[in-house]
Amino acid sequence: MERIHAVREALHGTNVLLVGRAEGFLVGREKIDNVIKRLIAYSEAGADCLYAPGFKDRDSNKAIIEAVAPKPVNVLIGGPGGLTMRDAAELGARRVSVGGAFARAGWGGFIRSAKELMEKGTFDELAHAASYAELQKLFSP
């Protein structure tokens, strides 16, 4: 908590968002009660937003959001069959991250296309690729 407090002091007067992130669940070391205690301590030390990646179910995310209210919570969403954006809003999440999900989706397309080329010598999988025009429209100011 001393680090969070020190960073908060160093950021005084800036527009930087300080996120307190508890990753214990991701590495199998902490249960939700410990994660919540850590997030509350981060909040008290000056974190602006709290984040505990790895909890995929509604009940755990709701418990985290309620425990640190009114501070905003970032929820990690990134897989089929999991929480939706609507779920996150209903739970009271104020931020959503997808982690590496979009990168994994891109790599999945790359792998499928490369396997098809190597195994069949064809390019049919590329029919699912975004067009140049779509990309330009998406990323143009």
Coordinates of N, CA, C and O in Angstrom, one line a residue:
M1 N 0.8 -1.2 0.0 CA 0.0 0.0 0.0 C 0.9 1.3 0.0 O 0.4 2.3 -0.5
E2 N 2.1 1.1 0.5 CA 3.0 2.3 0.5 C 3.3 2.7 -0.9 O 3.4 3.9 -1.1
R3 N 3.4 1.8 -1.8 CA 3.7 2.2 -3.2 C 2.6 3.0 -3.8 O 2.8 4.0 -4.5
I4 N 1.4 2.5 -3.6 CA 0.2 3.2 -4.1 C 0.1 4.6 -3.5 O -0.1 5.6 -4.3
H5 N 0.3 4.7 -2.2 CA 0.3 6.0 -1.6 C 1.4 6.9 -2.1 O 1.1 8.1 -2.4
A6 N 2.6 6.4 -2.3 CA 3.7 7.2 -2.9 C 3.4 7.7 -4.3 O 3.7 8.8 -4.6
V7 N 2.8 6.8 -5.1 CA 2.5 7.1 -6.5 C 1.4 8.2 -6.4 O 1.4 9.2 -7.2
R8 N 0.4 8.0 -5.6 CA -0.7 9.0 -5.5 C -0.1 10.4 -5.2 O -0.5 11.4 -5.8
E9 N 0.8 10.4 -4.2 CA 1.4 11.7 -3.8 C 2.2 12.3 -5.0 O 2.1 13.5 -5.3
A10 N 2.9 11.5 -5.7 CA 3.7 11.9 -6.9 C 2.8 12.4 -8.0 O 3.2 13.3 -8.8
L11 N 1.6 11.9 -8.1 CA 0.7 12.3 -9.2 C -0.2 13.5 -8.8 O -1.0 13.9 -9.7
H12 N -0.1 14.0 -7.6 CA -0.9 15.0 -7.2 C -0.9 16.2 -8.2 O 0.1 16.7 -8.6
G13 N -2.1 16.6 -8.5 CA -2.3 17.7 -9.4 C -2.2 17.3 -10.9 O -2.3 18.2 -11.8
T14 N -2.1 16.1 -11.2 CA -2.1 15.6 -12.6 C -3.4 15.0 -13.0 O -4.3 14.7 -12.1
N15 N -3.6 14.7 -14.2 CA -4.8 14.0 -14.7 C -4.6 12.6 -15.0 O -5.2 12.0 -15.9
V16 N -3.7 12.0 -14.2 CA -3.3 10.6 -14.4 C -4.2 9.7 -13.6 O -4.5 10.0 -12.4
L17 N -4.8 8.6 -14.2 CA -5.6 7.7 -13.5 C -4.8 6.6 -12.9 O -4.0 5.9 -13.6
L18 N -4.8 6.5 -11.6 CA -4.1 5.4 -10.9 C -5.0 4.2 -10.6 O -6.0 4.3 -9.9
V19 N -4.6 3.1 -11.2 CA -5.3 1.9 -11.1 C -4.6 0.9 -10.1 O -3.5 0.6 -10.2
G20 N -5.4 0.5 -9.1 CA -4.9 -0.5 -8.1 C -5.3 -1.9 -8.7 O -6.5 -2.2 -8.8
R21 N -4.3 -2.7 -9.0 CA -4.6 -4.0 -9.7 C -4.1 -5.1 -8.8 O -3.0 -5.2 -8.4
A22 N -5.1 -6.0 -8.5 CA -4.8 -7.2 -7.6 C -4.8 -8.4 -8.5 O -5.9 -8.8 -8.9
E23 N -3.7 -9.0 -8.8 CA -3.6 -10.2 -9.7 C -3.5 -11.5 -9.0 O -3.3 -12.5 -9.7
G24 N -3.6 -11.6 -7.7 CA -3.4 -12.8 -7.0 C -4.3 -13.9 -7.5 O -3.8 -15.1 -7.5
F25 N -5.5 -13.6 -7.9 CA -6.4 -14.7 -8.4 C -5.8 -15.3 -9.6 O -6.0 -16.5 -9.9
L26 N -5.2 -14.5 -10.5 CA -4.7 -15.0 -11.8 C -3.6 -16.1 -11.6 O -3.4 -17.0 -12.4
V27 N -2.9 -16.0 -10.5 CA -1.8 -16.9 -10.2 C -2.1 -17.9 -9.2 O -1.3 -18.6 -8.7
G28 N -3.4 -18.0 -8.8 CA -3.9 -19.0 -7.9 C -3.5 -18.8 -6.4 O -3.5 -19.8 -5.7
R29 N -3.1 -17.6 -6.0 CA -2.7 -17.4 -4.7 C -3.7 -16.8 -3.8 O -3.6 -16.9 -2.6
E30 N -4.7 -16.2 -4.3 CA -5.7 -15.5 -3.5 C -7.1 -15.9 -3.8 O -7.5 -16.0 -4.9
K31 N -7.9 -15.9 -2.8 CA -9.3 -16.1 -2.9 C -10.0 -14.7 -3.0 O -9.3 -13.7 -2.7
I32 N -11.2 -14.6 -3.3 CA -11.9 -13.4 -3.5 C -11.8 -12.5 -2.2 O -11.7 -11.3 -2.4
D33 N -12.0 -13.0 -1.1 CA -11.9 -12.2 0.2 C -10.6 -11.5 0.3 O -10.6 -10.3 0.6
N34 N -9.5 -12.2 0.0 CA -8.2 -11.5 0.0 C -8.1 -10.4 -1.0 O -7.5 -9.4 -0.8
V35 N -8.6 -10.7 -2.2 CA -8.5 -9.8 -3.3 C -9.3 -8.5 -2.9 O -8.8 -7.4 -3.1
I36 N -10.5 -8.7 -2.4 CA -11.3 -7.5 -2.0 C -10.6 -6.7 -0.9 O -10.5 -5.5 -1.0
K37 N -10.0 -7.4 0.1 CA -9.2 -6.6 1.1 C -8.1 -5.8 0.5 O -7.8 -4.7 0.8
R38 N -7.4 -6.4 -0.5 CA -6.3 -5.7 -1.2 C -6.8 -4.5 -2.0 O -6.3 -3.4 -1.9
L39 N -7.9 -4.7 -2.7 CA -8.5 -3.6 -3.4 C -9.0 -2.5 -2.5 O -8.8 -1.3 -2.9
I40 N -9.6 -2.8 -1.4 CA -10.0 -1.8 -0.5 C -8.8 -1.0 0.0 O -8.8 0.2 0.1
A41 N -7.7 -1.7 0.3 CA -6.5 -1.1 0.8 C -5.9 -0.2 -0.3 O -5.4 0.9 0.0
Y42 N -5.9 -0.6 -1.5 CA -5.5 0.2 -2.6 C -6.3 1.5 -2.7 O -5.8 2.6 -3.0
S43 N -7.6 1.3 -2.6 CA -8.5 2.5 -2.7 C -8.2 3.5 -1.6 O -8.1 4.7 -1.8
E44 N -8.0 3.0 -0.3 CA -7.7 3.8 0.8 C -6.3 4.5 0.6 O -6.1 5.6 1.1
A45 N -5.4 3.9 -0.1 CA -4.1 4.4 -0.3 C -4.1 5.4 -1.5 O -3.0 6.1 -1.7
G46 N -5.2 5.5 -2.2 CA -5.2 6.6 -3.2 C -5.5 6.1 -4.6 O -5.5 6.9 -5.6
A47 N -5.7 4.8 -4.9 CA -6.0 4.4 -6.2 C -7.4 5.0 -6.7 O -8.3 5.1 -5.9
D48 N -7.4 5.4 -7.9 CA -8.7 5.9 -8.5 C -9.6 4.9 -9.0 O -10.8 5.1 -9.0
C49 N -9.1 3.8 -9.5 CA -9.9 2.7 -10.1 C -9.3 1.4 -9.6 O -8.1 1.3 -9.4
L50 N -10.1 0.4 -9.4 CA -9.7 -0.9 -8.9 C -9.9 -2.0 -10.0 O -10.8 -1.9 -10.8
Y51 N -9.0 -3.0 -10.0 CA -9.0 -4.0 -11.1 C -8.5 -5.3 -10.5 O -7.4 -5.4 -9.9
A52 N -9.3 -6.3 -10.6 CA -8.9 -7.7 -10.2 C -9.2 -8.6 -11.4 O -10.2 -9.3 -11.4
P53 N -8.3 -8.7 -12.3 CA -8.5 -9.6 -13.5 C -8.6 -11.1 -13.1 O -8.0 -11.5 -12.1
G54 N -9.4 -11.8 -13.8 CA -9.5 -13.2 -13.6 C -10.8 -13.7 -13.1 O -11.2 -14.9 -13.3
F55 N -11.6 -12.9 -12.5 CA -13.0 -13.3 -12.0 C -13.9 -13.2 -13.2 O -14.2 -12.1 -13.7
K56 N -14.5 -14.3 -13.6 CA -15.3 -14.3 -14.8 C -16.8 -14.4 -14.5 O -17.6 -14.2 -15.4
D57 N -17.2 -14.7 -13.3 CA -18.6 -14.9 -13.0 C -19.2 -13.6 -12.4 O -18.5 -12.7 -11.9
R58 N -20.5 -13.5 -12.6 CA -21.3 -12.3 -12.1 C -21.1 -12.1 -10.6 O -20.9 -11.0 -10.2
D59 N -21.3 -13.2 -9.8 CA -21.3 -13.0 -8.4 C -20.0 -12.4 -7.9 O -20.0 -11.5 -7.0
S60 N -18.8 -12.9 -8.4 CA -17.5 -12.4 -7.9 C -17.4 -11.0 -8.3 O -16.9 -10.1 -7.5
N61 N -17.7 -10.7 -9.5 CA -17.5 -9.3 -10.0 C -18.4 -8.3 -9.2 O -18.1 -7.2 -8.9
K62 N -19.7 -8.8 -9.0 CA -20.6 -8.0 -8.2 C -20.1 -7.7 -6.8 O -20.1 -6.6 -6.3
A63 N -19.5 -8.8 -6.2 CA -19.0 -8.6 -4.8 C -17.8 -7.6 -4.8 O -17.7 -6.8 -3.9
I64 N -17.0 -7.7 -5.8 CA -15.8 -6.7 -5.9 C -16.4 -5.3 -6.1 O -15.9 -4.4 -5.4
I65 N -17.3 -5.1 -7.0 CA -17.8 -3.8 -7.3 C -18.5 -3.2 -6.1 O -18.2 -2.0 -5.8
E66 N -19.3 -4.0 -5.4 CA -20.0 -3.5 -4.2 C -19.0 -3.2 -3.1 O -19.2 -2.2 -2.3
A67 N -18.0 -4.0 -2.9 CA -17.0 -3.8 -1.8 C -16.2 -2.5 -1.9 O -15.9 -1.9 -0.9
V68 N -15.9 -2.1 -3.1 CA -15.1 -0.9 -3.3 C -15.8 0.4 -3.7 O -15.2 1.4 -3.9
A69 N -17.2 0.2 -3.8 CA -18.0 1.4 -4.2 C -17.7 2.5 -3.2 O -17.5 2.3 -2.0
P70 N -17.7 3.7 -3.7 CA -18.1 4.2 -5.0 C -16.9 4.3 -6.0 O -17.1 4.8 -7.1
K71 N -15.8 3.7 -5.7 CA -14.7 3.7 -6.6 C -15.0 2.9 -7.8 O -15.7 1.9 -7.7
P72 N -14.6 3.3 -9.0 CA -14.9 2.5 -10.2 C -14.1 1.3 -10.3 O -13.0 1.2 -9.8
V73 N -14.7 0.2 -10.9 CA -14.0 -1.1 -11.0 C -13.9 -1.4 -12.5 O -14.8 -1.2 -13.3
N74 N -12.7 -1.9 -12.9 CA -12.5 -2.4 -14.3 C -12.7 -3.9 -14.2 O -12.2 -4.6 -13.4
V75 N -13.5 -4.4 -15.2 CA -13.8 -5.8 -15.3 C -13.1 -6.3 -16.6 O -13.2 -5.7 -17.6
L76 N -12.5 -7.5 -16.5 CA -11.9 -8.1 -17.6 C -12.9 -9.1 -18.3 O -13.5 -10.0 -17.6
I77 N -13.2 -8.8 -19.5 CA -14.1 -9.7 -20.3 C -13.4 -10.0 -21.6 O -12.8 -9.2 -22.2
G78 N -13.5 -11.3 -22.0 CA -12.7 -11.6 -23.2 C -12.9 -13.0 -23.7 O -11.9 -13.7 -24.1
G79 N -14.1 -13.5 -23.6 CA -14.3 -14.9 -24.2 C -15.7 -15.2 -24.4 O -16.6 -14.6 -23.8
P80 N -16.0 -16.1 -25.3 CA -17.3 -16.5 -25.6 C -18.0 -17.1 -24.4 O -17.3 -17.9 -23.6
G81 N -19.2 -16.9 -24.2 CA -20.0 -17.5 -23.1 C -19.8 -16.8 -21.7 O -20.3 -17.2 -20.8
G82 N -18.9 -15.8 -21.7 CA -18.7 -15.1 -20.5 C -19.5 -13.9 -20.3 O -20.6 -13.8 -21.0
L83 N -19.1 -12.9 -19.5 CA -19.9 -11.7 -19.3 C -20.0 -10.9 -20.6 O -19.0 -10.9 -21.4
T84 N -21.0 -10.2 -20.7 CA -21.2 -9.3 -21.9 C -21.1 -7.9 -21.4 O -21.0 -7.6 -20.2
M85 N -21.1 -6.9 -22.3 CA -21.0 -5.5 -21.9 C -22.3 -5.1 -21.1 O -22.2 -4.4 -20.2
R86 N -23.4 -5.7 -21.5 CA -24.6 -5.5 -20.7 C -24.5 -6.0 -19.3 O -24.9 -5.3 -18.4
D87 N -23.9 -7.2 -19.2 CA -23.7 -7.7 -17.8 C -22.8 -6.8 -17.0 O -23.1 -6.5 -15.8
A88 N -21.7 -6.3 -17.6 CA -20.8 -5.4 -16.9 C -21.5 -4.1 -16.5 O -21.4 -3.7 -15.3
A89 N -22.4 -3.6 -17.3 CA -23.1 -2.4 -17.0 C -24.1 -2.6 -15.8 O -24.2 -1.9 -14.9
E90 N -24.8 -3.8 -15.9 CA -25.8 -4.1 -14.9 C -25.1 -4.3 -13.5 O -25.7 -4.0 -12.5
L91 N -23.9 -4.8 -13.6 CA -23.1 -5.1 -12.3 C -22.6 -3.8 -11.7 O -22.2 -3.7 -10.6
G92 N -22.5 -2.8 -12.6 CA -21.9 -1.5 -12.1 C -20.5 -1.3 -12.5 O -19.8 -0.3 -12.0
A93 N -19.9 -2.1 -13.3 CA -18.5 -1.9 -13.8 C -18.5 -0.6 -14.5 O -19.3 -0.2 -15.3
R94 N -17.4 0.2 -14.3 CA -17.2 1.5 -14.9 C -16.2 1.4 -16.0 O -16.1 2.4 -16.8
R95 N -15.4 0.4 -16.1 CA -14.4 0.2 -17.1 C -14.4 -1.3 -17.5 O -14.7 -2.1 -16.7
V96 N -14.1 -1.6 -18.8 CA -14.0 -2.9 -19.2 C -12.7 -3.1 -20.0 O -12.4 -2.2 -20.8
S97 N -12.0 -4.2 -19.8 CA -10.8 -4.5 -20.6 C -11.1 -5.8 -21.2 O -11.8 -6.7 -20.7
V98 N -10.4 -6.1 -22.4 CA -10.5 -7.3 -23.1 C -9.2 -8.1 -23.0 O -9.1 -9.2 -23.5
G99 N -8.2 -7.5 -22.3 CA -6.9 -8.2 -22.2 C -6.3 -8.5 -23.5 O -6.4 -7.6 -24.4
G100 N -5.9 -9.7 -23.7 CA -5.3 -10.1 -25.0 C -6.3 -10.7 -26.0 O -5.9 -11.3 -27.0
A101 N -7.6 -10.6 -25.7 CA -8.6 -11.4 -26.5 C -8.6 -10.9 -27.9 O -8.6 -11.8 -28.8
F102 N -8.5 -9.7 -28.2 CA -8.5 -9.2 -29.6 C -7.2 -9.7 -30.3 O -7.2 -10.1 -31.5
A103 N -6.1 -9.7 -29.6 CA -4.8 -10.1 -30.2 C -4.9 -11.6 -30.5 O -4.5 -12.1 -31.6
R104 N -5.5 -12.4 -29.5 CA -5.6 -13.8 -29.8 C -6.6 -14.1 -30.9 O -6.3 -15.1 -31.7
A105 N -7.6 -13.3 -31.1 CA -8.5 -13.5 -32.2 C -7.8 -13.2 -33.5 O -8.0 -14.0 -34.5
G106 N -7.0 -12.2 -33.5 CA -6.2 -11.9 -34.7 C -5.2 -13.0 -35.1 O -5.1 -13.5 -36.2
W107 N -4.5 -13.5 -34.0 CA -3.6 -14.6 -34.2 C -4.3 -15.9 -34.6 O -3.8 -16.7 -35.4
G108 N -5.5 -16.1 -34.1 CA -6.3 -17.2 -34.6 C -6.6 -17.2 -36.0 O -6.4 -18.2 -36.7
G109 N -6.9 -16.0 -36.6 CA -7.2 -15.9 -38.0 C -5.9 -16.1 -38.8 O -5.9 -16.8 -39.9
F110 N -4.8 -15.6 -38.3 CA -3.5 -15.8 -38.9 C -3.1 -17.3 -39.0 O -2.8 -17.8 -40.0
I111 N -3.3 -18.0 -37.9 CA -3.0 -19.4 -37.8 C -3.8 -20.2 -38.7 O -3.4 -21.1 -39.4
R112 N -5.2 -20.0 -38.7 CA -6.1 -20.7 -39.6 C -5.7 -20.5 -41.1 O -5.7 -21.4 -41.9
S113 N -5.4 -19.2 -41.4 CA -5.0 -18.9 -42.8 C -3.7 -19.6 -43.2 O -3.5 -20.1 -44.3
A114 N -2.7 -19.5 -42.3 CA -1.4 -20.2 -42.6 C -1.5 -21.7 -42.7 O -0.9 -22.3 -43.6
K115 N -2.3 -22.3 -41.8 CA -2.5 -23.8 -41.9 C -3.1 -24.1 -43.2 O -2.8 -25.1 -43.8
E116 N -4.2 -23.4 -43.6 CA -4.8 -23.7 -44.8 C -3.9 -23.6 -46.0 O -3.8 -24.4 -46.9
L117 N -3.0 -22.5 -46.0 CA -2.1 -22.4 -47.1 C -1.1 -23.5 -47.1 O -0.8 -24.1 -48.2
M118 N -0.6 -23.9 -45.9 CA 0.4 -25.0 -45.8 C -0.2 -26.3 -46.2 O 0.5 -27.2 -46.8
E119 N -1.4 -26.6 -45.7 CA -2.0 -27.9 -45.9 C -2.7 -28.1 -47.2 O -2.7 -29.2 -47.8
K120 N -3.4 -27.0 -47.7 CA -4.2 -27.1 -48.9 C -3.7 -26.3 -50.1 O -4.1 -26.5 -51.2
G121 N -2.8 -25.3 -49.8 CA -2.4 -24.4 -50.8 C -3.4 -23.5 -51.3 O -3.3 -22.9 -52.4
T122 N -4.5 -23.3 -50.5 CA -5.5 -22.3 -50.8 C -5.6 -21.2 -49.9 O -4.9 -21.1 -48.8
F123 N -6.4 -20.2 -50.2 CA -6.5 -18.9 -49.4 C -8.0 -18.6 -49.0 O -8.3 -17.5 -48.8
D124 N -8.8 -19.6 -49.0 CA -10.2 -19.4 -48.7 C -10.5 -18.7 -47.3 O -11.4 -18.0 -47.1
E125 N -9.6 -19.1 -46.3 CA -9.8 -18.5 -45.0 C -9.7 -17.0 -45.0 O -10.3 -16.3 -44.2
L126 N -9.0 -16.4 -46.0 CA -8.8 -15.0 -46.0 C -10.1 -14.3 -46.4 O -10.2 -13.0 -46.3
A127 N -11.2 -15.0 -46.8 CA -12.5 -14.4 -47.0 C -13.0 -13.7 -45.7 O -13.9 -12.8 -45.8
H128 N -12.5 -14.1 -44.6 CA -13.0 -13.6 -43.3 C -12.2 -12.3 -42.9 O -12.5 -11.7 -41.9
A129 N -11.2 -12.0 -43.7 CA -10.3 -10.9 -43.3 C -11.1 -9.5 -43.5 O -11.9 -9.4 -44.4
A130 N -10.7 -8.5 -42.7 CA -11.2 -7.2 -42.9 C -10.7 -6.6 -44.2 O -9.5 -6.8 -44.6
S131 N -11.5 -5.9 -44.9 CA -11.0 -5.3 -46.2 C -10.2 -4.0 -45.9 O -10.3 -3.5 -44.8
Y132 N -9.4 -3.6 -46.8 CA -8.6 -2.4 -46.7 C -9.5 -1.2 -46.4 O -9.3 -0.4 -45.6
A133 N -10.7 -1.2 -47.2 CA -11.6 -0.1 -47.0 C -12.2 0.0 -45.6 O -12.3 1.0 -45.0
E134 N -12.5 -1.2 -45.0 CA -13.0 -1.3 -43.6 C -12.0 -0.8 -42.6 O -12.4 0.0 -41.7
L135 N -10.8 -1.2 -42.8 CA -9.7 -0.7 -41.9 C -9.5 0.8 -42.0 O -9.3 1.5 -41.0
Q136 N -9.5 1.3 -43.2 CA -9.4 2.8 -43.4 C -10.5 3.5 -42.7 O -10.3 4.6 -42.0
K137 N -11.7 3.1 -42.9 CA -12.9 3.7 -42.3 C -12.8 3.6 -40.8 O -13.1 4.6 -40.1
L138 N -12.4 2.5 -40.2 CA -12.4 2.3 -38.8 C -11.3 3.2 -38.1 O -11.5 3.8 -37.1
F139 N -10.2 3.3 -38.8 CA -9.1 4.1 -38.2 C -8.8 5.5 -38.7 O -7.9 6.1 -38.3
S140 N -9.7 6.0 -39.5 CA -9.6 7.4 -40.0 C -10.2 8.3 -39.0 O -11.3 8.0 -38.4
P141 N -9.6 9.5 -38.9 CA -10.2 10.5 -37.9 C -11.6 11.0 -38.3 O -12.0 11.0 -39.4

